mmCIF file of C-alpha atoms and ligand atoms in Angstrom:
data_model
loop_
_atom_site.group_PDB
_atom_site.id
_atom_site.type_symbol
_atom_site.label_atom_id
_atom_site.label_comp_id
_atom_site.label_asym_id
_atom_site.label_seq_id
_atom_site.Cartn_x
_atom_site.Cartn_y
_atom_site.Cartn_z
ATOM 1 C CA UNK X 1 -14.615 9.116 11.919
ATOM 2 C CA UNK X 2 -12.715 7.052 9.646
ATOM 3 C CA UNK X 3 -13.898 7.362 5.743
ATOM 4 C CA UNK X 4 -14.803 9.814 3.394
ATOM 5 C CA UNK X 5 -16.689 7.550 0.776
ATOM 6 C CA UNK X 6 -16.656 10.766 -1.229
ATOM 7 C CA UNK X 7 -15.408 11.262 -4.834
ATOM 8 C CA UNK X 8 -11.668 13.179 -3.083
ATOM 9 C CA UNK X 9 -11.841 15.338 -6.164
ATOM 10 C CA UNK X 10 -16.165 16.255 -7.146
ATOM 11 C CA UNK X 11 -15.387 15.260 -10.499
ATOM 12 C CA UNK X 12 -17.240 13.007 -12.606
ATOM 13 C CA UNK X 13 -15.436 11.529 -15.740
ATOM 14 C CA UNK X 14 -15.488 14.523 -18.492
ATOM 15 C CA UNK X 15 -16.151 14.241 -21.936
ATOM 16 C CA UNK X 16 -13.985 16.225 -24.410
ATOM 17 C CA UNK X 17 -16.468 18.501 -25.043
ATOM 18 C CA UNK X 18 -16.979 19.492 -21.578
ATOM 19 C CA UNK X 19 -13.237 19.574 -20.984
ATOM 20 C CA UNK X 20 -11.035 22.998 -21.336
ATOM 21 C CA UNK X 21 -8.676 23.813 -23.608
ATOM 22 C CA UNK X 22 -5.928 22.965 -20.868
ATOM 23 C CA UNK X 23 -7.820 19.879 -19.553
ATOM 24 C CA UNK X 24 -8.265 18.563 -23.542
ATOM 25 C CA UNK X 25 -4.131 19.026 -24.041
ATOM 26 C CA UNK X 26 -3.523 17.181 -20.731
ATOM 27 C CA UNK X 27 -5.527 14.706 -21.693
ATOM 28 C CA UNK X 28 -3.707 14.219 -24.895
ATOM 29 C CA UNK X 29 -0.341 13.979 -23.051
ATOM 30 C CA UNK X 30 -1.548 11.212 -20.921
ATOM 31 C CA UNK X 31 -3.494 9.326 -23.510
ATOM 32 C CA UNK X 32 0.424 9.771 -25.385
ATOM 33 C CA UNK X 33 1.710 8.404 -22.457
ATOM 34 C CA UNK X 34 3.662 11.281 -21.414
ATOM 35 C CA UNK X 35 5.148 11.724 -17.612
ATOM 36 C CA UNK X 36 3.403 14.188 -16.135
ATOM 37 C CA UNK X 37 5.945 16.868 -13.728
ATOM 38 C CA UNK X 38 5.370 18.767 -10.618
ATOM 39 C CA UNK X 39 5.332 21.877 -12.558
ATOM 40 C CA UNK X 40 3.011 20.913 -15.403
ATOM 41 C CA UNK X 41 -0.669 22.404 -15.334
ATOM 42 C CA UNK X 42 -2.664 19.801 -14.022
ATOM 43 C CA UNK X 43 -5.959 19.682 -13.377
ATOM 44 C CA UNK X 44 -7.211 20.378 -10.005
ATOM 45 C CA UNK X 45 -8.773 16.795 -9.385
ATOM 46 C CA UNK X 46 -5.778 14.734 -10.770
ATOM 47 C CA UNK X 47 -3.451 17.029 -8.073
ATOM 48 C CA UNK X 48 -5.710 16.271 -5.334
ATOM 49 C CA UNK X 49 -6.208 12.073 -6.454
ATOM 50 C CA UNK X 50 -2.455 12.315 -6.626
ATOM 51 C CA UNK X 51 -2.296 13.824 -3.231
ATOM 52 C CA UNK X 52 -4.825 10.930 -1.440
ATOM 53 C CA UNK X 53 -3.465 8.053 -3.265
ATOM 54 C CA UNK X 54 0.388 8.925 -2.669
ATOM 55 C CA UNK X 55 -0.277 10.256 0.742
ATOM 56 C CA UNK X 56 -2.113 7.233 1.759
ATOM 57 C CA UNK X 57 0.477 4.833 0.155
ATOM 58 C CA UNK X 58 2.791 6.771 2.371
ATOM 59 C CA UNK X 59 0.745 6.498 5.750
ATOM 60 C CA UNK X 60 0.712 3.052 4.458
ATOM 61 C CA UNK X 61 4.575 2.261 4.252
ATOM 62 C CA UNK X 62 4.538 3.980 7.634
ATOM 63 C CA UNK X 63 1.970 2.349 9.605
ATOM 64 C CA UNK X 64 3.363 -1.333 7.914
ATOM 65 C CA UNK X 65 6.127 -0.851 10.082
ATOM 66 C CA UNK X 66 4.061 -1.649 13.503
ATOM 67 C CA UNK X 67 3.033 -5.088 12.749
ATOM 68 C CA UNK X 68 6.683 -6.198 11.817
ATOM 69 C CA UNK X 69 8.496 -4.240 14.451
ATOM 70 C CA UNK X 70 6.810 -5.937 16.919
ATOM 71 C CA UNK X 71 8.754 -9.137 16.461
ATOM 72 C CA UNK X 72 11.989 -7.775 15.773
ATOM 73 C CA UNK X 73 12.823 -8.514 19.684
ATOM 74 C CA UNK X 74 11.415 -11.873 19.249
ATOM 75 C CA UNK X 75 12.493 -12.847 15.565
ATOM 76 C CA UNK X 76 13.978 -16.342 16.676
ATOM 77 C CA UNK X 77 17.656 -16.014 15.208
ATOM 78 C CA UNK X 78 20.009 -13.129 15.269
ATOM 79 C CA UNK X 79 20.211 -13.864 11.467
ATOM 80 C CA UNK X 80 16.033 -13.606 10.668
ATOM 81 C CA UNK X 81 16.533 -10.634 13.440
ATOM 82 C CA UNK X 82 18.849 -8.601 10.932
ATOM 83 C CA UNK X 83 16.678 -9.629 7.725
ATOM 84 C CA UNK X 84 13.826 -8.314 9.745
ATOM 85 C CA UNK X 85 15.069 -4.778 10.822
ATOM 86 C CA UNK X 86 16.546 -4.295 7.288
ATOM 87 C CA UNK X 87 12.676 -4.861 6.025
ATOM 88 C CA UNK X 88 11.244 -2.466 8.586
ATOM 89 C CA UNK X 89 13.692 -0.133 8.067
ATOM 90 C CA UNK X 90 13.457 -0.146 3.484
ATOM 91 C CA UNK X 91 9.573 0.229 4.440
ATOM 92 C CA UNK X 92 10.537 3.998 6.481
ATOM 93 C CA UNK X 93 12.456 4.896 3.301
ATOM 94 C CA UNK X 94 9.454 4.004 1.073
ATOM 95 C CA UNK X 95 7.487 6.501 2.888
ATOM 96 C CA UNK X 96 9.977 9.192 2.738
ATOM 97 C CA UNK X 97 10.280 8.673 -0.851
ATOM 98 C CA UNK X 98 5.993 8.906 -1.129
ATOM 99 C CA UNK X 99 5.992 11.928 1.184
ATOM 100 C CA UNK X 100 8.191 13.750 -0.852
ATOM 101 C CA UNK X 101 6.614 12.807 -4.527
ATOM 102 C CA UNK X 102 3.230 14.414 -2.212
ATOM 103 C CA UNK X 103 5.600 17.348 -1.706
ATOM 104 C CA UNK X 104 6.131 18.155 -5.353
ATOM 105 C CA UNK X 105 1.935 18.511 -5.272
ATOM 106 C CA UNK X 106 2.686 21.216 -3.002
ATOM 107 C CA UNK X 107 1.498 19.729 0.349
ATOM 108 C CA UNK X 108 3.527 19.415 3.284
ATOM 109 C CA UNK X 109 4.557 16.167 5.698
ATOM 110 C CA UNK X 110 3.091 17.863 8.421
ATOM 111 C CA UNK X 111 -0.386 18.594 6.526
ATOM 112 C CA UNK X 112 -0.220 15.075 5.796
ATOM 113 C CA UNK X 113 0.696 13.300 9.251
ATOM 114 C CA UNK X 114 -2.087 15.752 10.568
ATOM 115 C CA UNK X 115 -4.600 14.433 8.273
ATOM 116 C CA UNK X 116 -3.829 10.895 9.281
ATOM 117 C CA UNK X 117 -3.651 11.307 12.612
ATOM 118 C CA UNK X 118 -7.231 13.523 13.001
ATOM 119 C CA UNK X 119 -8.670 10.311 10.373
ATOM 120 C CA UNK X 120 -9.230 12.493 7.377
ATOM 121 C CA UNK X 121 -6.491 10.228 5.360
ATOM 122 C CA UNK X 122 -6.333 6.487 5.459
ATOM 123 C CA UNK X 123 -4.021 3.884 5.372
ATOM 124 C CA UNK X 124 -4.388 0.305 4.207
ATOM 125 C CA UNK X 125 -6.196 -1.644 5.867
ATOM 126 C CA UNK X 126 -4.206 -5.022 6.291
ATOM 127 C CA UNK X 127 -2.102 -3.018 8.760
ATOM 128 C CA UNK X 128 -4.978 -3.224 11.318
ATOM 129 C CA UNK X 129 -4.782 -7.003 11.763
ATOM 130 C CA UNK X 130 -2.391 -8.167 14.671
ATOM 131 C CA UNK X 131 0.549 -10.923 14.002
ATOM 132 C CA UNK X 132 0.368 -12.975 16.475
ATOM 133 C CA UNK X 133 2.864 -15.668 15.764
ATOM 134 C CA UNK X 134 6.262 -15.977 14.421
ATOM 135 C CA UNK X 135 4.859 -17.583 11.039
ATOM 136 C CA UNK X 136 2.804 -14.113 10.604
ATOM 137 C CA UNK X 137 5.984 -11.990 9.468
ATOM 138 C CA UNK X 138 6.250 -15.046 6.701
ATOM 139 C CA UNK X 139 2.789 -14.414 5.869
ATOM 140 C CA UNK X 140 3.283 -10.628 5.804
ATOM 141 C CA UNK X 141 6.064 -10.982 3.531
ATOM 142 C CA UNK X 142 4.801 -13.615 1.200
ATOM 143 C CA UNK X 143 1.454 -12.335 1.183
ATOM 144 C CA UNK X 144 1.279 -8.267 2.125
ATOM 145 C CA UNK X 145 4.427 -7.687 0.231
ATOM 146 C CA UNK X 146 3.285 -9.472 -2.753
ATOM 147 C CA UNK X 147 -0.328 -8.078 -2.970
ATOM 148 C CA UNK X 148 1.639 -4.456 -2.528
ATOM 149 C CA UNK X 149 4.298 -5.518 -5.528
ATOM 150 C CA UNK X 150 0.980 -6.810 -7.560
ATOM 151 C CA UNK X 151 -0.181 -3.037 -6.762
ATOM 152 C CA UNK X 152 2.712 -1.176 -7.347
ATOM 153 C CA UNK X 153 4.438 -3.011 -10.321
ATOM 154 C CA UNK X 154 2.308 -1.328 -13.012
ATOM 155 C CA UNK X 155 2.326 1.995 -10.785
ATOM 156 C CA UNK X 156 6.103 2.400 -12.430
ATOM 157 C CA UNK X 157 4.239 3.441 -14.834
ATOM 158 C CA UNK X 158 1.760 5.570 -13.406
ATOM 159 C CA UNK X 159 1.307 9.070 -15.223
ATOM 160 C CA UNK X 160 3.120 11.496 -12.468
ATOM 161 C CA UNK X 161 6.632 11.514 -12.784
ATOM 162 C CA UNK X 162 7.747 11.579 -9.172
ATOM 163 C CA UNK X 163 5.491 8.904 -7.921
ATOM 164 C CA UNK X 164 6.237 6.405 -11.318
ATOM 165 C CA UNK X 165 10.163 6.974 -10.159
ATOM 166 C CA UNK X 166 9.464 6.690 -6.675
ATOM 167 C CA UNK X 167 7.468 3.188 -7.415
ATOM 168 C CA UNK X 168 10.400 1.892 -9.119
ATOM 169 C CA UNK X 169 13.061 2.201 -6.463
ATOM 170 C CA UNK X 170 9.830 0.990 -3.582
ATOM 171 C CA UNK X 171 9.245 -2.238 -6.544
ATOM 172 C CA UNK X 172 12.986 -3.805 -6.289
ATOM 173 C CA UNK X 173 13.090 -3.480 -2.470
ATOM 174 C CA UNK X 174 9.693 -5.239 -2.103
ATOM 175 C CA UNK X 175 10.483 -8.152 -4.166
ATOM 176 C CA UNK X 176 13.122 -8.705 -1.769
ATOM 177 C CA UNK X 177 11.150 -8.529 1.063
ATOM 178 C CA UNK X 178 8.508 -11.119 -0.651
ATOM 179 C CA UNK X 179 11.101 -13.404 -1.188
ATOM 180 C CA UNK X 180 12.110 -13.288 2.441
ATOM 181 C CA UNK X 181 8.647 -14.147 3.801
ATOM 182 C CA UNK X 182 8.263 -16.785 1.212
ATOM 183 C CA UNK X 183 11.819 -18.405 2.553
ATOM 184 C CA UNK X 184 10.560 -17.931 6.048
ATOM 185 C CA UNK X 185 7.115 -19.650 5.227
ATOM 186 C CA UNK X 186 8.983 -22.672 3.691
ATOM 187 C CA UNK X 187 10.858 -23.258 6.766
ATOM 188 C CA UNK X 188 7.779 -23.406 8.819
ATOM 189 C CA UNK X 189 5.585 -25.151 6.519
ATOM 190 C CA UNK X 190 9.042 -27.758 6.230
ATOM 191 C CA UNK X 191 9.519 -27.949 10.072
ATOM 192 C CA UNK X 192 8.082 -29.390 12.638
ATOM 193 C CA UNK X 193 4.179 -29.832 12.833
ATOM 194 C CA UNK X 194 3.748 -27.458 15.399
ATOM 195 C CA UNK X 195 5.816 -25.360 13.063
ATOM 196 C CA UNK X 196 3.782 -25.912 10.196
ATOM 197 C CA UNK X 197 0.801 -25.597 12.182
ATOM 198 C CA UNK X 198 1.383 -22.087 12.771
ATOM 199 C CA UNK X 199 2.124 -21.402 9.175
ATOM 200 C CA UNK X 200 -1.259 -22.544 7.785
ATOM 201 C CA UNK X 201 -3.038 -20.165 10.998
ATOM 202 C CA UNK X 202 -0.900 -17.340 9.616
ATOM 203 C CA UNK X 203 -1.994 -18.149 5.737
ATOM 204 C CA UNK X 204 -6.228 -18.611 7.432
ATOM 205 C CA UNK X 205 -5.901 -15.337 8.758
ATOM 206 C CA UNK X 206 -3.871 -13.355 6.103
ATOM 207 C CA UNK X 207 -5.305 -14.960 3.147
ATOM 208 C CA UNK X 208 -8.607 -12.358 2.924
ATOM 209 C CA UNK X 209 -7.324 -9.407 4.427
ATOM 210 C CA UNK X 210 -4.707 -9.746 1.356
ATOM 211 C CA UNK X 211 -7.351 -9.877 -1.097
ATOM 212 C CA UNK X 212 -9.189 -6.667 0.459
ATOM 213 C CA UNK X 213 -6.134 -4.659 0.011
ATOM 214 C CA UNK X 214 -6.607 -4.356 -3.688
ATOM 215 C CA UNK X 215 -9.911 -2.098 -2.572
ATOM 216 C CA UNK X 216 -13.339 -2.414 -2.799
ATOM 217 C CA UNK X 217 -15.122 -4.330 -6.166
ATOM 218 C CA UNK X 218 -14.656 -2.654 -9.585
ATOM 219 C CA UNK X 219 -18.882 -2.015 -8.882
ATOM 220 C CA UNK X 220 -17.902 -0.252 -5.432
ATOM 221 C CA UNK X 221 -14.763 2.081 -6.151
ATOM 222 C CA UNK X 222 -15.191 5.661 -6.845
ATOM 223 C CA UNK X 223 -12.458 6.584 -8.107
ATOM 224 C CA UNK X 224 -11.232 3.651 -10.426
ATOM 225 C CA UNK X 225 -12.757 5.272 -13.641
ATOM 226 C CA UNK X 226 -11.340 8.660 -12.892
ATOM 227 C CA UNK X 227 -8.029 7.489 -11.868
ATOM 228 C CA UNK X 228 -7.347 5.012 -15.113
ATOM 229 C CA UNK X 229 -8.370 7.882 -17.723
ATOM 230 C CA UNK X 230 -5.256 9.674 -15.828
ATOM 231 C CA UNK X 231 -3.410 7.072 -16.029
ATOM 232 C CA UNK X 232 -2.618 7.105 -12.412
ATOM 233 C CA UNK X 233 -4.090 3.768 -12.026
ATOM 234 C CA UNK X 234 -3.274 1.621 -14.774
ATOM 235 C CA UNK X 235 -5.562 -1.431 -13.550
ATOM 236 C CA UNK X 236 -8.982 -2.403 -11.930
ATOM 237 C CA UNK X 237 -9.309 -3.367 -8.096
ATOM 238 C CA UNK X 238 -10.327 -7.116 -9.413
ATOM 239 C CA UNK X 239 -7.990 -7.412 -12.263
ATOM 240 C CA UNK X 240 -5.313 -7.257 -9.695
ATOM 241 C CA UNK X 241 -7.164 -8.911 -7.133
ATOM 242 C CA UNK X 242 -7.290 -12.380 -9.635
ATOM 243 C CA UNK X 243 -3.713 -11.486 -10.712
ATOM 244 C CA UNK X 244 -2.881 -12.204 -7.258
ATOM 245 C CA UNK X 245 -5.022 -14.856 -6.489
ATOM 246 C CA UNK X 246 -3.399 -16.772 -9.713
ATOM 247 C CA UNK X 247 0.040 -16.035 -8.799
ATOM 248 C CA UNK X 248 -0.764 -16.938 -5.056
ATOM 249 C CA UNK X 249 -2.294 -20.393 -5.172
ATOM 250 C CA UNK X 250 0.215 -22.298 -6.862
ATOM 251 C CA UNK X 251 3.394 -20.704 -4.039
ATOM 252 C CA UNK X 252 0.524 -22.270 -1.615
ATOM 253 C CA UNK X 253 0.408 -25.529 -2.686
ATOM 254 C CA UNK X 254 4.405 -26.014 -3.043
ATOM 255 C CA UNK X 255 4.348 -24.857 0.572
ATOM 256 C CA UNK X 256 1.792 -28.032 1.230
ATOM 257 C CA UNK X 257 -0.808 -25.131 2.666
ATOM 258 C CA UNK X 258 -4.616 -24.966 2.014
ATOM 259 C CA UNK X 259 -6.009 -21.852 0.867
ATOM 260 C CA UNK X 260 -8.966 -20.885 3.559
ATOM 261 C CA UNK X 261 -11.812 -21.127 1.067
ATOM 262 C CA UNK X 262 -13.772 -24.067 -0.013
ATOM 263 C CA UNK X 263 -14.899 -22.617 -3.101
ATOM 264 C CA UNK X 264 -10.982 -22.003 -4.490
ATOM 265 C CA UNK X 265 -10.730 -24.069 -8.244
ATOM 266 C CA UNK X 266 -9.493 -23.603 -11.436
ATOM 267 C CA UNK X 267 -11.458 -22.460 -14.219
ATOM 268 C CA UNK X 268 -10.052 -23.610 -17.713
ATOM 269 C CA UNK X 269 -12.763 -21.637 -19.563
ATOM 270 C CA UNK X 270 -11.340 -18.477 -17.860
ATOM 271 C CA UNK X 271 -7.740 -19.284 -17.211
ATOM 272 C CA UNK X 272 -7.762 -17.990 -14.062
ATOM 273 C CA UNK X 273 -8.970 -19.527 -10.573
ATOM 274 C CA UNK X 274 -12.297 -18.598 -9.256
ATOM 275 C CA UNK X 275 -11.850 -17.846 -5.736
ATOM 276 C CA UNK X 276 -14.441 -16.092 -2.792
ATOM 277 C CA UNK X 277 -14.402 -12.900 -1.734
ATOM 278 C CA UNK X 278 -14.167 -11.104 1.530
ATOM 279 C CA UNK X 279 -16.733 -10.393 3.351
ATOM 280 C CA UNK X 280 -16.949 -6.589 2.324
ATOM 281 C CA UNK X 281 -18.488 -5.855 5.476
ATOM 282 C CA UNK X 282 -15.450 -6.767 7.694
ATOM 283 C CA UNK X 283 -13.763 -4.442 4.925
ATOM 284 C CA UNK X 284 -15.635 -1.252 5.275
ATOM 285 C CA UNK X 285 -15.840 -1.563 9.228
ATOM 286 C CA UNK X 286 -12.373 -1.742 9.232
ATOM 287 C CA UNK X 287 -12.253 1.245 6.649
ATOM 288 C CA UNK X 288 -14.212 3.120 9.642
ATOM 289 C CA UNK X 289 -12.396 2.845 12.313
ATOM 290 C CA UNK X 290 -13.455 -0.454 13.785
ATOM 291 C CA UNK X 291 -10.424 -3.337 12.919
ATOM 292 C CA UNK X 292 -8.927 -4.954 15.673
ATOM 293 C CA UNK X 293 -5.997 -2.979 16.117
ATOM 294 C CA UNK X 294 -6.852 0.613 14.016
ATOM 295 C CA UNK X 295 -7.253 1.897 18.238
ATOM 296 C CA UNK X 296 -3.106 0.949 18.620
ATOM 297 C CA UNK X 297 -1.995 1.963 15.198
ATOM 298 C CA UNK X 298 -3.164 5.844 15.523
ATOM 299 C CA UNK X 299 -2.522 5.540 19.026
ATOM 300 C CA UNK X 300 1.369 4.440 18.344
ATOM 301 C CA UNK X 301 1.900 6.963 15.121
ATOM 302 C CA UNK X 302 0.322 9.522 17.361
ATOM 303 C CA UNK X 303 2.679 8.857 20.190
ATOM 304 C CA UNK X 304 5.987 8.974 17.714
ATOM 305 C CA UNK X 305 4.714 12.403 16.233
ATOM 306 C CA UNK X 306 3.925 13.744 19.645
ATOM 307 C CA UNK X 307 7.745 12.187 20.913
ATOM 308 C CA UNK X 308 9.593 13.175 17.694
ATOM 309 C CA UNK X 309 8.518 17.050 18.090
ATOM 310 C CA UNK X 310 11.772 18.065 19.756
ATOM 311 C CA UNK X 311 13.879 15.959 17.104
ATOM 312 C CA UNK X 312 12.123 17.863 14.421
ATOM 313 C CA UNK X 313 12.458 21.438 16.132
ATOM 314 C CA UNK X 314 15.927 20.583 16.592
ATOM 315 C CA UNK X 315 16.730 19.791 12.761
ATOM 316 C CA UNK X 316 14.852 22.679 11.600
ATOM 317 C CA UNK X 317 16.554 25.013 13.626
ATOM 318 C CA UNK X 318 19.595 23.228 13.025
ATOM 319 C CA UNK X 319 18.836 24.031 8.832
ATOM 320 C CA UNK X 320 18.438 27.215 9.627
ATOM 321 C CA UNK X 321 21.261 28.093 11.377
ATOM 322 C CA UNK X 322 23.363 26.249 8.697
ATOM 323 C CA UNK X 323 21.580 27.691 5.593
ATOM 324 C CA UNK X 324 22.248 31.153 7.265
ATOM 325 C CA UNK X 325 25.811 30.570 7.765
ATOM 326 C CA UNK X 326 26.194 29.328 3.979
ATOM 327 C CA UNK X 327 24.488 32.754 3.071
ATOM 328 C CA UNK X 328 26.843 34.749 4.991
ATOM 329 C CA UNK X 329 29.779 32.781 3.444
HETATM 330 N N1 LIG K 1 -7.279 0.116 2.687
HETATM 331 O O1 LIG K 1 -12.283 4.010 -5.219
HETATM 332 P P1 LIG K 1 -11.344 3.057 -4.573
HETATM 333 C C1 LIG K 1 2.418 -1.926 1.513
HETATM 334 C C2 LIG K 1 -10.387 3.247 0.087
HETATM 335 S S1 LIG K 1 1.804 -0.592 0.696
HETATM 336 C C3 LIG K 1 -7.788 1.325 3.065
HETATM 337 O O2 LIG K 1 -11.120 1.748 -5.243
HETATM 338 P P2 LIG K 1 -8.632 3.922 -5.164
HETATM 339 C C4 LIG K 1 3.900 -1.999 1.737
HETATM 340 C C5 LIG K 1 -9.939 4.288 -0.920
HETATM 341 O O3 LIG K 1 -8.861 5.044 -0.419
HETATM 342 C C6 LIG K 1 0.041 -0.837 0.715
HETATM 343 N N2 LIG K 1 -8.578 2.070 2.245
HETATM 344 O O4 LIG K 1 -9.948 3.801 -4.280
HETATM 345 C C7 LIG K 1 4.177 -2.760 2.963
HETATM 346 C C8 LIG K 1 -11.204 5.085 -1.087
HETATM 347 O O5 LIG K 1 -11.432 5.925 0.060
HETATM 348 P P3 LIG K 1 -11.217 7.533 0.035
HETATM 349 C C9 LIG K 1 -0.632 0.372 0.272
HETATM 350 C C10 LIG K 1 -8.836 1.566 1.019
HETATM 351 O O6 LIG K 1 -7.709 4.848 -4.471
HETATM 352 C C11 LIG K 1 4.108 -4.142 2.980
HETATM 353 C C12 LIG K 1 -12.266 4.024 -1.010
HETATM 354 O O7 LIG K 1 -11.718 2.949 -0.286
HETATM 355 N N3 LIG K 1 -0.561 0.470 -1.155
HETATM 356 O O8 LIG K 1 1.646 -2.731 1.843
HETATM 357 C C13 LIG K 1 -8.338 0.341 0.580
HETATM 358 O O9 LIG K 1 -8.956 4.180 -6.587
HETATM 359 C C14 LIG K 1 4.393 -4.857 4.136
HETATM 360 C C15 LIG K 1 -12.771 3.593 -2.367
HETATM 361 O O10 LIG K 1 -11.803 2.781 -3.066
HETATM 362 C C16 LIG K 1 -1.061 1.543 -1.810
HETATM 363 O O11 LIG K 1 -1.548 2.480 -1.199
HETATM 364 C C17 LIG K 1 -7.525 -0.406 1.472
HETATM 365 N N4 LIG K 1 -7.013 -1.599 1.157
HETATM 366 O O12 LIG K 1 -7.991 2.426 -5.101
HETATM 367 C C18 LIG K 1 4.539 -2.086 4.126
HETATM 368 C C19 LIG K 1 -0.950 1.504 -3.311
HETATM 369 N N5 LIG K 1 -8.779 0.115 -0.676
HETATM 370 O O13 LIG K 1 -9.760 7.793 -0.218
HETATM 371 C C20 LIG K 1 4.836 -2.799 5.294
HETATM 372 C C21 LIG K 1 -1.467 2.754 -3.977
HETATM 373 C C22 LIG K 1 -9.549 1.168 -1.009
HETATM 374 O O14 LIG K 1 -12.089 8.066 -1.051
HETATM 375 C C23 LIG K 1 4.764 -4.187 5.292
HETATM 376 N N6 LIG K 1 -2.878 2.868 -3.894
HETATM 377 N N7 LIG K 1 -9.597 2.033 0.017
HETATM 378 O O15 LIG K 1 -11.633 7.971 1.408
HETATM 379 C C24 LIG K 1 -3.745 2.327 -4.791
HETATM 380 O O16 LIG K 1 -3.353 1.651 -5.724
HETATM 381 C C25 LIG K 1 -5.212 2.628 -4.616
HETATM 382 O O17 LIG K 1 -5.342 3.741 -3.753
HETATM 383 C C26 LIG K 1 -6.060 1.426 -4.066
HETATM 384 C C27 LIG K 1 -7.502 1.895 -3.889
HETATM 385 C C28 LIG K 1 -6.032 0.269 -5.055
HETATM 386 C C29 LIG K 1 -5.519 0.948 -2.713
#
């Protein structure tokens, strides 16, 4: 029910002879690294990538929430309690700020909620692993937030203008909340055993569902060549994958934690450590529907839409009572 392992836009990558007169010129703006706005022509398969990628991102932001606001009533001092619900709470504004870059595309919130909710749109996939202990929202930080800043760093400079401005706001807030689950991970790996304990469970069970969140192998995405001749991707799946993987290892060692895989080492030829990855298969099954908690996140956004319907009615009508008194003014 789950994925569309479809090219979203029926495109293959054009040469310039096959494009258009309007497809060649937007081509030259991008390749002169020019923003691209809502109102520009555009062609029809870079509006709808836009609209998948952003919209997904968005679900994304949204859906991140439920992992993390489960231990807000359990965060252990009223101090990690606050830096907690401030994190939850910058990760609601990131998706308002994605939902309304999708908005300038000329789709609605509503389209998109609907999509997500009936499976047609994803959202990433390391939100359908539970956190089970207290050391998990340090691994969430340290390790979600950072694969997402390794993500969305060079997305500041993604082609469309609304979603490169909106990634640069989402990029200071997230470095923040890396830093926070880093801090949080050092007091756990520094405590007691039991303490540090949990934090190498929460780095064993977050460690490859990090790595998957980069996407599928450069062999296995579809839309990787598409999207980097936009511009709307500036990097590969792997190339950020082993960005993160370099940049991960040595936080993991000052902790004192062991990276789950036997096979981790550095490779001076390459300059870069070679590393194991996922299991693929875990990573399209949860792509289809079938993680262990994809049932309780649809479930739970389903439930706030379904809840939140009066709220909404009550603004709109509430807008348009106000916008029709400001006309009669
Ligand atoms: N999960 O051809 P590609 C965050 C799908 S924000 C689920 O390589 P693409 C903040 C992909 O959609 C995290 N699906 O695709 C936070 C496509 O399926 P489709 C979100 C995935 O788009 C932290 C198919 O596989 N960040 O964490 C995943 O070129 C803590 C083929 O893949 C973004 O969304 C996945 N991991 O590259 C919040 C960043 N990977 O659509 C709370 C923006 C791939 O054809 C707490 N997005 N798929 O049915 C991107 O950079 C790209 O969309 C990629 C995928 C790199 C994710």
């Amino acid at each position: 029910m789950y994925a569309q392992m479809v090219k979203s836009t029926g495109e293959g990558l054009k040469s310039r002879e096959e494009m258009s007169p309007e497809e060649r010129h937007f081509q030259d703006r991008i390749d002169a690294g020019e923003k691209i706005e809502p109102k520009d022509w555009m062609p029809e398969g870079y509006r709808k990538t836009l609209i998948r990628q952003i919209g997904q991102h968005a679900h994304s932001e949204i859906v991140g929430q439920l992992p993390e606001g489960n231990w807000i009533t359990r965060a252990p001092t009223l101090e990690r309690k606050a830096i907690l619900l401030a994190k939850v709470q910058d990760e609601a504004g990131h998706g308002l700020y994605l939902y309304c870059a999708a908005e300038t595309l000329g789709v609605s919130r509503d389209d998109l909620t609907e999509q997500l909710l009936s499976g047609k749109m994803k959202y990433s996939s390391i939100f359908n692993y539970p956190t089970l202990n207290w050391a998990d929202i340090g691994a969430v930080g340290w390790l979600v937030d950072g694969a997402a800043i390794m993500n969305q760093v060079p997305l500041q400079r993604t082609s469309f203008g609304p979603y490169s401005r909106a990634m640069i706001r989402i990029c200071k807030e997230e470095s923040f909340h890396q830093r926070q689950g880093y801090d949080l991970m050092m007091k756990m790996a520094q405590g007691t055993p039991e303490q540090k304990r949990m934090a190498q469970d929460a780095l064993n069970r977050f460690w490859y569902p990090s790595l998957m969140m980069f996407g599928p192998s450069d062999k296995e995405s579809v839309h990787s060549a598409q999207s980097m001749a936009w511009k709307i991707k500036i990097n590969t799946n792997d190339e950020l994958r082993q960005k993160f993987v370099d940049q991960t290892v040595p936080q993991a060692e000052y902790l004192g934690l062991t990276v789950p895989d036997p096979d981790l080492k550095w490779n001076e030829a390459r300059g870069h450590y070679d590393f194991s990855e996922p299991d693929w298969s875990e990573f399209f099954a949860v792509l289809k529907g079938n993680g262990p908690c994809n049932h309780d996140r649809l479930e739970a956004r389903r439930r706030a839409w379904d809840d939140g319907a009066w709220f909404r009615d009550g603004l709109m009508a509430h807008a348009a009572k106000h916008s029709g008194r400001v006309a009669a003014e």
